[in-house]
């Protein structure tokens, strides 16, 4: 069963697992405990894949209650429901559970230390799951792009093709991840669980870059002529602080293809 099946990642997971039951926010409000328990009990799935999340990092600094309800309490309610029906929970988390101080990146067992409210709610959601369940997969990922949702690639592409001058930060480093590739991994886990011990996984496309490098690669691939200027995070003055190095090191699973190859595939598929 896929929760959040109409979002950017959830819709990709549904394409990878087309026969799965799927629920979106009109079908299930994960912030309401009793409704979650009732709904999951009525379906009795073997696996619950939670792609539902509050992901607006800057807005989260103001909409704290809503962000916490979805990302922390929602995760707890789904874990409780999974335990009740004997289901396995696959929960999607984020690189923003880390502070960004480790320049070489973070292993799966690294201590979380979020520096913005969104990251805190995701870290707290992870803790709730691990307290309730033994049969879980927490899949941390980063810098998602793909069809069916607002993302960095589409924004840069649109602005570049309108010949807008762009200012992009060059002091945040991470790994872009194509939703179709992440969804394929999730599908693989569902079909071959014996190959994947329960626990935390770090799954991104291979390689790292800054947002500036990412933007320049998009510009190059779409053959745009827009000017892209380098700025710092301090100059951008976003409401939420971002980690400077949120690189997720994958020590448990076969690496996905490179982010450049994934980007090329997405641009070709969406053109």
XYZ file of N, CA and C in Angstrom, residues 9-270:
786
model
N 7.087 11.640 -5.565
C 7.680 10.318 -5.344
C 6.616 9.227 -5.323
N 5.510 9.473 -4.637
C 4.459 8.465 -4.532
C 3.939 8.006 -5.878
N 3.783 8.947 -6.814
C 3.297 8.575 -8.154
C 4.335 7.733 -8.890
N 5.620 8.006 -8.655
C 6.687 7.190 -9.261
C 6.693 5.783 -8.662
N 6.465 5.689 -7.350
C 6.403 4.373 -6.702
C 5.212 3.579 -7.241
N 4.100 4.263 -7.486
C 2.926 3.585 -8.049
C 3.210 3.067 -9.461
N 4.017 3.809 -10.217
C 4.410 3.315 -11.551
C 5.313 2.083 -11.423
N 6.149 2.068 -10.379
C 7.038 0.915 -10.163
C 6.278 -0.297 -9.620
N 5.193 -0.025 -8.892
C 4.373 -1.093 -8.289
C 2.907 -0.874 -8.686
N 2.582 -1.064 -9.956
C 1.251 -0.678 -10.463
C 0.077 -1.433 -9.844
N 0.341 -2.577 -9.217
C -0.753 -3.359 -8.632
C -0.955 -3.064 -7.146
N -0.179 -2.124 -6.622
C -0.298 -1.787 -5.194
C -1.568 -0.979 -4.931
N -2.136 -1.161 -3.738
C -3.198 -0.261 -3.282
C -2.571 1.117 -3.095
N -3.335 2.176 -3.355
C -2.767 3.517 -3.200
C -3.777 4.446 -2.546
N -3.287 5.236 -1.601
C -4.119 6.211 -0.905
C -3.437 7.568 -0.939
N -4.211 8.613 -1.205
C -3.671 9.966 -1.145
C -4.356 10.714 0.000
N -4.032 11.995 0.161
C -4.536 12.704 1.340
C -6.058 12.840 1.357
N -6.693 12.747 0.194
C -8.165 12.766 0.184
C -8.741 11.454 0.745
N -7.925 10.396 0.704
C -8.358 9.076 1.183
C -7.977 8.816 2.633
N -6.871 9.395 3.068
C -6.370 9.142 4.425
C -5.629 10.375 4.939
N -5.991 10.824 6.131
C -5.301 11.934 6.791
C -4.402 11.321 7.861
N -3.108 11.271 7.572
C -2.198 10.556 8.479
C -2.013 11.258 9.821
N -2.515 12.499 9.940
C -2.414 13.201 11.226
C -3.502 12.751 12.208
N -4.483 12.003 11.723
C -5.603 11.538 12.561
C -5.401 10.056 12.907
N -4.973 9.802 14.131
C -4.563 8.451 14.539
C -5.655 7.402 14.338
N -6.840 7.664 14.860
C -7.899 6.651 14.798
C -8.306 6.330 13.366
N -8.329 7.366 12.530
C -8.695 7.137 11.126
C -7.635 6.302 10.416
N -6.377 6.564 10.746
C -5.280 5.782 10.149
C -5.407 4.317 10.560
N -5.614 4.078 11.846
C -5.745 2.702 12.339
C -6.929 1.990 11.681
N -8.044 2.709 11.540
C -9.232 2.113 10.911
C -8.983 1.789 9.441
N -8.407 2.753 8.726
C -8.193 2.580 7.283
C -7.210 1.443 7.013
N -6.093 1.441 7.721
C -5.093 0.387 7.508
C -5.658 -0.976 7.921
N -6.427 -1.000 8.997
C -7.032 -2.263 9.445
C -8.015 -2.809 8.416
N -8.694 -1.912 7.706
C -9.667 -2.373 6.706
C -8.979 -2.968 5.477
N -7.777 -2.476 5.150
C -7.042 -2.996 3.987
C -6.119 -4.165 4.356
N -5.562 -4.121 5.568
C -4.600 -5.123 6.059
C -3.481 -5.408 5.041
N -2.713 -4.375 4.664
C -1.619 -4.589 3.707
C -0.442 -5.318 4.350
N 0.372 -5.966 3.526
C 1.613 -6.593 4.010
C 2.721 -5.558 4.163
N 2.690 -4.553 3.270
C 3.720 -3.507 3.250
C 3.026 -2.150 3.135
N 3.465 -1.194 3.935
C 2.989 0.193 3.831
C 4.176 1.049 3.409
N 4.035 1.781 2.315
C 5.099 2.672 1.834
C 4.638 4.103 2.072
N 5.295 4.799 2.985
C 4.872 6.159 3.324
C 5.647 7.202 2.524
N 5.000 7.723 1.482
C 5.578 8.810 0.677
C 4.941 10.150 1.029
N 4.049 10.166 2.016
C 3.384 11.407 2.421
C 4.298 12.198 3.349
N 4.424 13.481 3.084
C 5.279 14.327 3.932
C 4.961 15.794 3.700
N 5.265 16.596 4.702
C 5.285 18.053 4.546
C 6.721 18.395 4.175
N 6.943 18.927 2.964
C 8.310 19.089 2.454
C 8.713 20.537 2.159
N 7.861 21.497 2.503
C 8.193 22.897 2.208
C 9.083 23.447 3.328
N 10.366 23.354 3.088
C 11.366 23.589 4.140
C 11.264 24.991 4.733
N 11.118 26.001 3.901
C 11.030 27.371 4.413
C 9.694 27.649 5.102
N 8.608 27.209 4.495
C 7.282 27.425 5.094
C 7.153 26.714 6.435
N 7.895 25.626 6.589
C 7.837 24.857 7.841
C 8.254 25.689 9.048
N 9.099 26.694 8.821
C 9.537 27.538 9.936
C 8.362 28.305 10.543
N 7.321 28.556 9.731
C 6.118 29.236 10.233
C 4.985 28.253 10.508
N 4.830 27.273 9.622
C 3.734 26.297 9.763
C 4.206 25.087 10.580
N 4.720 25.373 11.752
C 5.379 24.333 12.550
C 4.423 23.229 12.985
N 3.254 23.616 13.410
C 2.315 22.607 13.917
C 1.922 21.616 12.817
N 1.585 22.143 11.638
C 1.192 21.277 10.523
C 2.346 20.365 10.107
N 3.540 20.939 10.000
C 4.725 20.169 9.612
C 4.975 19.033 10.599
N 4.867 19.334 11.893
C 5.104 18.320 12.928
C 4.023 17.241 12.900
N 2.780 17.670 12.704
C 1.664 16.712 12.656
C 1.870 15.692 11.538
N 2.271 16.164 10.361
C 2.426 15.272 9.206
C 3.687 14.419 9.332
N 4.820 15.070 9.583
C 6.112 14.372 9.499
C 6.457 13.527 10.716
N 5.997 13.940 11.868
C 6.311 13.172 13.082
C 5.124 12.323 13.534
N 4.012 12.998 13.813
C 2.842 12.239 14.278
C 2.321 11.304 13.190
N 2.330 11.764 11.942
C 1.884 10.913 10.838
C 2.709 9.642 10.740
N 4.027 9.793 10.888
C 4.921 8.625 10.864
C 4.596 7.676 12.018
N 4.344 8.255 13.196
C 4.009 7.426 14.362
C 2.696 6.667 14.149
N 1.695 7.349 13.615
C 0.392 6.706 13.396
C 0.506 5.546 12.407
N 1.290 5.740 11.360
C 1.468 4.667 10.373
C 2.254 3.498 10.971
N 3.230 3.810 11.824
C 3.987 2.743 12.498
C 3.072 1.945 13.424
N 2.201 2.649 14.149
C 1.251 1.965 15.038
C 0.294 1.083 14.235
N -0.168 1.607 13.103
C -1.080 0.841 12.245
C -0.378 -0.380 11.658
N 0.878 -0.189 11.248
C 1.659 -1.309 10.702
C 1.823 -2.404 11.755
N 2.115 -1.993 12.975
C 2.280 -2.975 14.056
C 0.976 -3.729 14.311
N -0.124 -3.006 14.274
C -1.437 -3.605 14.549
C -1.790 -4.703 13.544
N -1.468 -4.472 12.267
C -1.846 -5.452 11.228
C -0.693 -6.368 10.826
N 0.483 -6.174 11.449
C 1.643 -7.009 11.124
C 2.289 -6.664 9.796
N 2.218 -5.382 9.417
C 2.788 -4.941 8.137
C 4.212 -4.424 8.316
N 4.946 -4.424 7.238
C 6.277 -3.815 7.170
C 6.095 -2.371 6.713
N 6.801 -1.436 7.340
C 6.703 -0.023 6.966
C 7.960 0.419 6.228
N 7.764 1.000 5.051
C 8.850 1.655 4.313
C 8.570 3.151 4.391
N 9.474 3.882 5.024
C 9.262 5.307 5.299
C 10.358 6.122 4.618
N 9.959 7.184 3.933
C 10.926 8.019 3.217
C 11.359 9.182 4.105
N 12.669 9.354 4.253
C 13.198 10.461 5.043
C 14.190 11.274 4.203
N 15.009 12.061 4.852
C 15.724 13.138 4.167
C 17.147 13.340 4.668
N 17.963 13.937 3.814
C 19.315 14.346 4.207
C 19.289 15.468 5.244
N 18.169 16.170 5.352
C 18.089 17.307 6.267
C 17.964 16.900 7.735
N 18.047 15.597 8.019
C 18.138 15.173 9.431
C 19.555 15.409 9.966
N 20.492 15.785 9.088
C 21.884 16.020 9.484
C 22.227 17.509 9.455
N 23.298 17.863 10.185
C 23.670 19.279 10.311
C 24.555 19.788 9.178
N 25.168 18.881 8.415
C 25.994 19.305 7.287
C 27.438 19.587 7.625
N 27.862 19.273 8.845
C 29.239 19.567 9.246
C 30.251 18.525 8.782
N 29.767 17.344 8.386
C 30.664 16.271 7.935
C 30.883 16.375 6.428
N 32.042 16.883 6.033
C 32.288 17.131 4.608
C 32.357 15.860 3.775
N 32.700 14.741 4.409
C 32.771 13.470 3.677
C 31.429 12.749 3.623
N 30.422 13.304 4.263
C 29.094 12.714 4.214
C 28.749 11.895 5.445
N 27.562 11.312 5.417
C 26.998 10.630 6.580
C 26.666 9.178 6.271
N 27.143 8.278 7.133
C 26.754 6.876 7.044
C 25.339 6.695 7.594
N 24.778 5.518 7.361
C 23.408 5.238 7.788
C 23.229 5.311 9.303
N 24.302 5.010 10.048
C 24.188 5.010 11.512
C 24.684 6.308 12.152
N 24.939 7.328 11.336
C 25.403 8.614 11.877
C 24.313 9.249 12.743
N 24.751 10.000 13.743
C 23.801 10.658 14.646
C 23.112 11.813 13.922
N 21.798 11.890 14.062
C 21.063 12.997 13.437
C 21.221 14.264 14.276
N 21.222 15.398 13.588
C 21.327 16.690 14.270
C 20.801 17.783 13.331
N 19.479 17.835 13.123
C 18.918 18.770 12.142
C 19.100 20.228 12.546
N 19.197 21.106 11.534
C 19.401 22.536 11.802
C 18.223 23.387 11.338
N 17.165 22.743 10.838
C 15.934 23.476 10.543
C 14.740 22.670 11.065
N 13.582 23.310 11.117
C 12.428 22.665 11.744
C 11.938 21.468 10.935
N 11.928 21.600 9.622
C 11.542 20.472 8.763
C 12.401 19.244 9.077
N 13.716 19.438 9.126
C 14.633 18.342 9.424
C 14.375 17.737 10.790
N 14.024 18.596 11.742
C 13.738 18.107 13.090
C 12.512 17.196 13.094
N 11.476 17.598 12.360
C 10.258 16.774 12.328
C 10.515 15.436 11.643
N 11.377 15.434 10.628
C 11.695 14.170 9.943
C 12.538 13.263 10.850
N 13.483 13.857 11.567
C 14.300 13.076 12.510
C 13.428 12.504 13.627
N 12.502 13.315 14.130
C 11.596 12.844 15.184
C 10.681 11.736 14.660
N 10.247 11.861 13.409
C 9.427 10.821 12.795
C 10.169 9.499 12.708
N 11.442 9.563 12.340
C 12.273 8.349 12.307
C 12.327 7.693 13.688
N 12.538 8.517 14.713
C 12.646 7.979 16.082
C 11.352 7.295 16.517
N 10.222 7.895 16.152
C 8.928 7.295 16.502
C 8.802 5.901 15.888
N 9.198 5.779 14.629
C 9.108 4.484 13.934
C 9.989 3.441 14.614
N 11.222 3.822 14.926
C 12.163 2.849 15.511
C 11.760 2.437 16.929
N 10.991 3.290 17.618
C 10.493 2.936 18.955
C 9.365 1.901 18.874
N 8.574 1.985 17.809
C 7.363 1.162 17.701
C 7.603 -0.148 16.959
N 8.427 -0.094 15.913
C 8.569 -1.236 15.002
C 9.986 -1.794 14.963
N 10.097 -3.067 14.675
C 11.367 -3.686 14.283
C 11.390 -3.925 12.776
N 10.205 -4.056 12.194
C 10.085 -4.393 10.763
C 9.877 -3.126 9.944
N 10.948 -2.365 9.772
C 10.848 -1.106 9.021
C 12.062 -0.913 8.121
N 11.840 -0.121 7.088
C 12.916 0.439 6.269
C 12.739 1.950 6.301
N 13.748 2.662 6.772
C 13.767 4.120 6.647
C 14.734 4.434 5.516
N 14.224 5.018 4.451
C 15.050 5.327 3.280
C 15.256 6.831 3.213
N 16.462 7.260 3.549
C 16.799 8.687 3.434
C 17.250 8.971 2.007
N 16.801 10.091 1.481
C 17.182 10.480 0.131
C 17.363 11.991 0.091
N 17.686 12.540 -1.073
C 17.960 13.980 -1.128
C 17.719 14.561 -2.517
N 17.402 15.837 -2.543
C 17.339 16.654 -3.759
C 16.520 15.970 -4.860
N 15.299 15.586 -4.528
C 14.460 14.825 -5.464
C 14.013 15.660 -6.664
N 14.012 15.026 -7.818
C 13.401 15.626 -9.013
C 12.686 14.533 -9.793
N 11.671 14.929 -10.545
C 10.895 13.973 -11.326
C 9.571 14.591 -11.710
N 8.779 13.854 -12.466
C 7.507 14.430 -12.901
C 6.464 14.342 -11.798
N 5.500 15.246 -11.891
C 4.388 15.194 -10.947
C 4.561 16.033 -9.702
N 5.529 16.934 -9.698
C 5.698 17.791 -8.519
C 6.705 18.893 -8.772
N 6.624 19.936 -7.968
C 7.551 21.061 -8.099
C 8.949 20.596 -7.707
N 9.939 20.891 -8.562
C 11.310 20.489 -8.241
C 12.316 21.424 -8.896
N 13.551 21.342 -8.441
C 14.621 22.246 -8.865
C 14.859 22.180 -10.369
N 14.853 20.984 -10.936
C 15.153 20.834 -12.364
C 14.132 21.581 -13.209
N 12.855 21.395 -12.919
C 11.807 22.064 -13.695
C 11.881 23.578 -13.534
N 12.168 24.032 -12.310
C 12.264 25.475 -12.054
C 13.405 26.096 -12.849
N 14.581 25.471 -12.811
C 15.743 25.999 -13.541
C 15.497 25.945 -15.047
N 14.946 24.850 -15.513
C 14.653 24.698 -16.945
C 13.714 25.806 -17.423
N 12.645 26.027 -16.674
C 11.664 27.048 -17.049
C 12.294 28.439 -17.082
N 13.083 28.762 -16.048
C 13.690 30.096 -15.980
C 14.761 30.273 -17.045
N 15.548 29.227 -17.288
C 16.597 29.313 -18.311
C 16.000 29.509 -19.702
N 14.932 28.801 -19.988
C 14.319 28.905 -21.315
C 13.629 30.252 -21.519
N 13.340 30.942 -20.412
C 12.800 32.308 -20.523
C 13.927 33.339 -20.500
N 15.174 32.831 -20.548
C 16.363 33.691 -20.550
C 16.473 34.583 -19.317
N 16.025 34.067 -18.207
C 16.157 34.833 -16.968
C 17.563 34.662 -16.418
N 18.075 35.705 -15.773
C 19.356 35.593 -15.084
C 19.111 34.952 -13.718
N 19.919 33.951 -13.387
C 19.707 33.202 -12.156
C 20.849 33.407 -11.169
N 20.518 33.386 -9.895
C 21.519 33.411 -8.822
C 21.314 32.153 -7.986
N 22.325 31.278 -7.961
C 22.193 29.963 -7.325
C 23.305 29.764 -6.298
N 22.951 29.163 -5.168
C 23.943 28.973 -4.099
C 24.970 27.906 -4.479
N 26.197 28.148 -4.025
C 27.302 27.229 -4.333
C 27.966 26.694 -3.064
N 27.301 26.872 -1.917
C 27.905 26.404 -0.659
C 27.025 25.370 0.056
N 26.188 24.687 -0.720
C 25.433 23.530 -0.216
C 25.698 22.368 -1.165
N 26.145 21.254 -0.607
C 26.533 20.108 -1.434
C 25.700 18.882 -1.062
N 25.211 18.181 -2.095
C 24.419 16.975 -1.859
C 24.350 16.125 -3.112
N 23.381 15.228 -3.159
C 23.230 14.312 -4.295
C 21.818 14.399 -4.859
N 21.667 14.871 -6.106
C 20.352 14.857 -6.742
C 19.850 13.423 -6.902
N 18.536 13.255 -6.846
C 17.944 11.918 -6.948
C 16.688 11.958 -7.811
N 16.677 11.105 -8.829
C 15.539 11.002 -9.746
C 14.493 10.092 -9.112
N 13.262 10.569 -9.019
C 12.208 9.804 -8.351
C 11.997 8.423 -8.976
N 12.146 8.313 -10.296
C 11.937 7.011 -10.951
C 12.988 5.993 -10.484
N 14.224 6.463 -10.284
C 15.296 5.571 -9.823
C 15.072 5.146 -8.374
N 14.684 6.100 -7.538
C 14.392 5.781 -6.138
C 13.191 4.832 -6.050
N 12.178 5.093 -6.865
C 10.987 4.234 -6.877
C 11.335 2.812 -7.309
N 12.242 2.685 -8.273
C 12.676 1.348 -8.712
C 13.350 0.598 -7.571
N 14.159 1.319 -6.785
C 14.801 0.695 -5.623
C 13.750 0.236 -4.606
N 12.776 1.090 -4.344
C 11.712 0.729 -3.395
C 10.962 -0.510 -3.889
N 10.686 -0.546 -5.187
C 10.036 -1.720 -5.772
C 10.871 -2.976 -5.614
N 12.180 -2.833 -5.798
C 13.111 -3.964 -5.645
C 13.097 -4.482 -4.204
N 13.073 -3.567 -3.236
C 13.012 -3.966 -1.823
C 11.724 -4.745 -1.547
N 10.616 -4.244 -2.068
C 9.321 -4.906 -1.838
C 9.298 -6.324 -2.401
N 9.955 -6.509 -3.538
C 9.913 -7.815 -4.208
C 10.970 -8.792 -3.684
N 12.039 -8.256 -3.102
C 13.153 -9.120 -2.662
C 13.629 -8.746 -1.260
N 12.733 -8.766 -0.306
C 13.068 -8.309 1.049
C 14.144 -9.145 1.727
N 14.286 -10.390 1.324
C 15.332 -11.236 1.913
C 16.731 -10.689 1.645
N 16.869 -9.899 0.585
C 18.172 -9.313 0.238
C 18.446 -8.005 0.982
N 17.432 -7.493 1.687
C 17.563 -6.185 2.334
C 17.163 -6.284 3.806
N 18.143 -6.365 4.711
C 17.819 -6.384 6.142
C 17.072 -5.107 6.545
N 16.195 -5.217 7.527
C 15.481 -4.035 8.017
C 16.478 -3.007 8.549
N 16.084 -1.731 8.500
C 16.942 -0.672 9.023
C 16.912 0.576 8.167
N 17.964 1.371 8.300
C 18.073 2.661 7.606
C 18.938 2.509 6.363
N 18.477 3.099 5.263
C 19.211 3.081 3.994
C 19.387 4.511 3.489
N 20.504 4.746 2.824
C 20.764 6.022 2.156
C 20.766 5.779 0.652
N 19.744 6.284 -0.031
C 19.595 6.018 -1.459
C 19.458 7.331 -2.228
N 20.468 7.622 -3.032
C 20.470 8.788 -3.917
C 21.113 8.365 -5.229
N 20.990 9.211 -6.240
C 21.804 8.946 -7.424
C 23.271 9.168 -7.075
N 24.135 8.475 -7.787
C 25.570 8.470 -7.476
C 26.195 9.824 -7.815
N 27.123 10.250 -6.961
C 27.840 11.503 -7.193
C 27.266 12.649 -6.377
N 28.040 13.724 -6.283
C 27.616 14.899 -5.520
C 27.844 16.165 -6.331
N 27.164 17.226 -5.929
C 27.344 18.528 -6.580
C 26.773 19.603 -5.667
N 27.012 20.846 -6.024
C 26.334 21.958 -5.360
C 25.107 22.313 -6.196
N 24.241 23.137 -5.636
C 23.071 23.573 -6.412
C 23.511 24.332 -7.665
N 24.611 25.086 -7.559
C 25.117 25.824 -8.724
C 25.568 24.861 -9.819
N 26.349 23.848 -9.451
C 26.806 22.848 -10.428
C 25.616 22.145 -11.070
N 24.627 21.821 -10.254
C 23.409 21.169 -10.727
C 22.709 22.058 -11.766
N 22.553 23.339 -11.432
C 21.887 24.287 -12.343
C 22.647 24.425 -13.656
N 23.973 24.490 -13.565
C 24.787 24.631 -14.783
C 24.679 23.392 -15.673
N 24.563 22.220 -15.055
C 24.408 20.984 -15.830
C 23.051 20.955 -16.536
N 22.020 21.436 -15.856
C 20.693 21.531 -16.486
C 20.760 22.479 -17.680
N 21.372 23.641 -17.460
C 21.516 24.638 -18.540
C 22.236 24.037 -19.742
N 23.317 23.312 -19.473
C 24.106 22.705 -20.549
C 23.277 21.681 -21.325
N 22.547 20.843 -20.600
C 21.789 19.773 -21.255
C 20.625 20.290 -22.095
N 20.021 21.408 -21.676
C 18.892 21.937 -22.457
C 19.349 23.005 -23.457
N 20.692 23.231 -23.477
C 21.293 24.191 -24.420
C 20.674 25.591 -24.273
N 20.542 26.032 -23.040
C 19.988 27.360 -22.756
C 21.106 28.400 -22.705
N 20.721 29.656 -22.769
C 21.712 30.741 -22.792
C 21.622 31.655 -21.575
N 20.857 31.277 -20.586
C 20.693 32.136 -19.417
C 22.019 32.286 -18.663
N 22.147 33.402 -17.965
C 23.339 33.625 -17.130
C 23.060 33.103 -15.721
N 24.025 32.355 -15.174
C 23.869 31.819 -13.817
C 24.991 32.356 -12.941
N 24.595 33.079 -11.909
C 25.560 33.714 -11.007
C 25.645 32.934 -9.698
N 26.850 32.849 -9.162
C 27.081 32.166 -7.884
C 26.786 33.100 -6.716
N 26.019 32.590 -5.733
C 25.809 33.342 -4.492
C 25.999 32.397 -3.302
N 26.038 32.976 -2.112
C 26.162 32.178 -0.887
C 24.784 31.999 -0.247
N 24.687 31.048 0.647
C 23.435 30.845 1.383
C 23.089 32.080 2.205
N 24.108 32.746 2.730
C 23.881 33.963 3.515
C 23.250 35.054 2.651
N 23.705 35.150 1.403
C 23.131 36.143 0.481
C 21.687 35.805 0.113
N 21.384 34.525 0.012
C 20.025 34.100 -0.354
C 19.017 34.437 0.740
N 19.449 34.343 1.987
C 18.620 34.682 3.155
C 17.298 33.901 3.192
N 17.365 32.611 2.988
C 16.171 31.761 3.090
C 15.746 31.662 4.556
N 14.446 31.564 4.823
C 13.984 31.474 6.220
C 14.566 30.285 6.988
N 14.754 29.160 6.308
C 15.284 27.959 6.971
C 16.746 27.753 6.605
N 17.551 27.466 7.605
C 18.962 27.163 7.375
C 19.094 25.793 6.706
N 20.046 25.663 5.781
C 20.304 24.384 5.113
C 21.676 23.846 5.493
N 21.809 22.504 5.553
C 23.134 21.922 5.802
C 24.068 22.160 4.625
N 25.332 22.450 4.904
C 26.280 22.745 3.819
C 26.769 21.487 3.114
N 26.827 20.375 3.824
C 27.250 19.096 3.222
C 26.275 18.000 3.672
N 25.235 17.781 2.885
C 24.241 16.764 3.279
C 24.368 15.545 2.370
N 25.575 15.019 2.310
C 25.877 13.875 1.436
C 25.555 12.578 2.182
N 24.699 11.770 1.588
C 24.290 10.499 2.191
C 25.145 9.374 1.626
N 25.939 8.768 2.467
C 26.804 7.661 2.015
C 26.031 6.348 2.059
N 26.039 5.647 0.936
C 25.296 4.392 0.796
C 26.247 3.216 1.004
N 26.100 2.535 2.128
C 26.944 1.376 2.444
C 26.188 0.052 2.406
N 24.911 0.091 2.048
C 24.078 -1.104 2.194
C 23.473 -1.630 0.899
N 23.392 -0.810 -0.125
C 22.679 -1.222 -1.342
C 23.506 -0.893 -2.579
N 23.153 -1.539 -3.674
C 23.812 -1.252 -4.945
C 23.536 0.205 -5.321
N 24.581 0.959 -5.709
C 24.363 2.374 -6.021
C 23.458 2.561 -7.244
N 22.690 3.641 -7.221
C 21.921 4.029 -8.400
C 22.872 4.620 -9.436
N 22.388 4.824 -10.654
C 23.221 5.446 -11.691
C 23.599 6.872 -11.286
N 24.520 7.478 -12.006
C 24.993 8.824 -11.665
C 23.864 9.842 -11.809
N 23.962 10.919 -11.037
C 22.919 11.940 -11.104
C 22.881 12.603 -12.477
N 24.023 12.695 -13.147
C 24.033 13.297 -14.490
C 23.283 12.420 -15.490
N 23.488 11.102 -15.406
C 22.757 10.186 -16.290
C 21.259 10.235 -15.994
N 20.920 10.305 -14.716
C 19.507 10.374 -14.320
C 18.876 11.679 -14.792
N 19.620 12.775 -14.660
C 19.128 14.079 -15.121
C 18.878 14.061 -16.624
N 19.829 13.506 -17.364
C 19.680 13.407 -18.820
C 18.422 12.620 -19.185
N 18.207 11.504 -18.492
C 17.024 10.666 -18.752
C 15.740 11.435 -18.465
N 15.711 12.160 -17.355
C 14.504 12.918 -17.003
C 14.219 14.011 -18.025
N 15.248 14.741 -18.428
C 15.051 15.824 -19.398
C 14.574 15.279 -20.742
N 15.095 14.121 -21.127
C 14.659 13.505 -22.388
C 13.209 13.024 -22.291
N 12.865 12.444 -21.151
C 11.508 11.918 -20.968
C 10.470 13.025 -20.831
N 10.889 14.178 -20.318
C 9.927 15.258 -20.071
C 9.913 16.320 -21.166
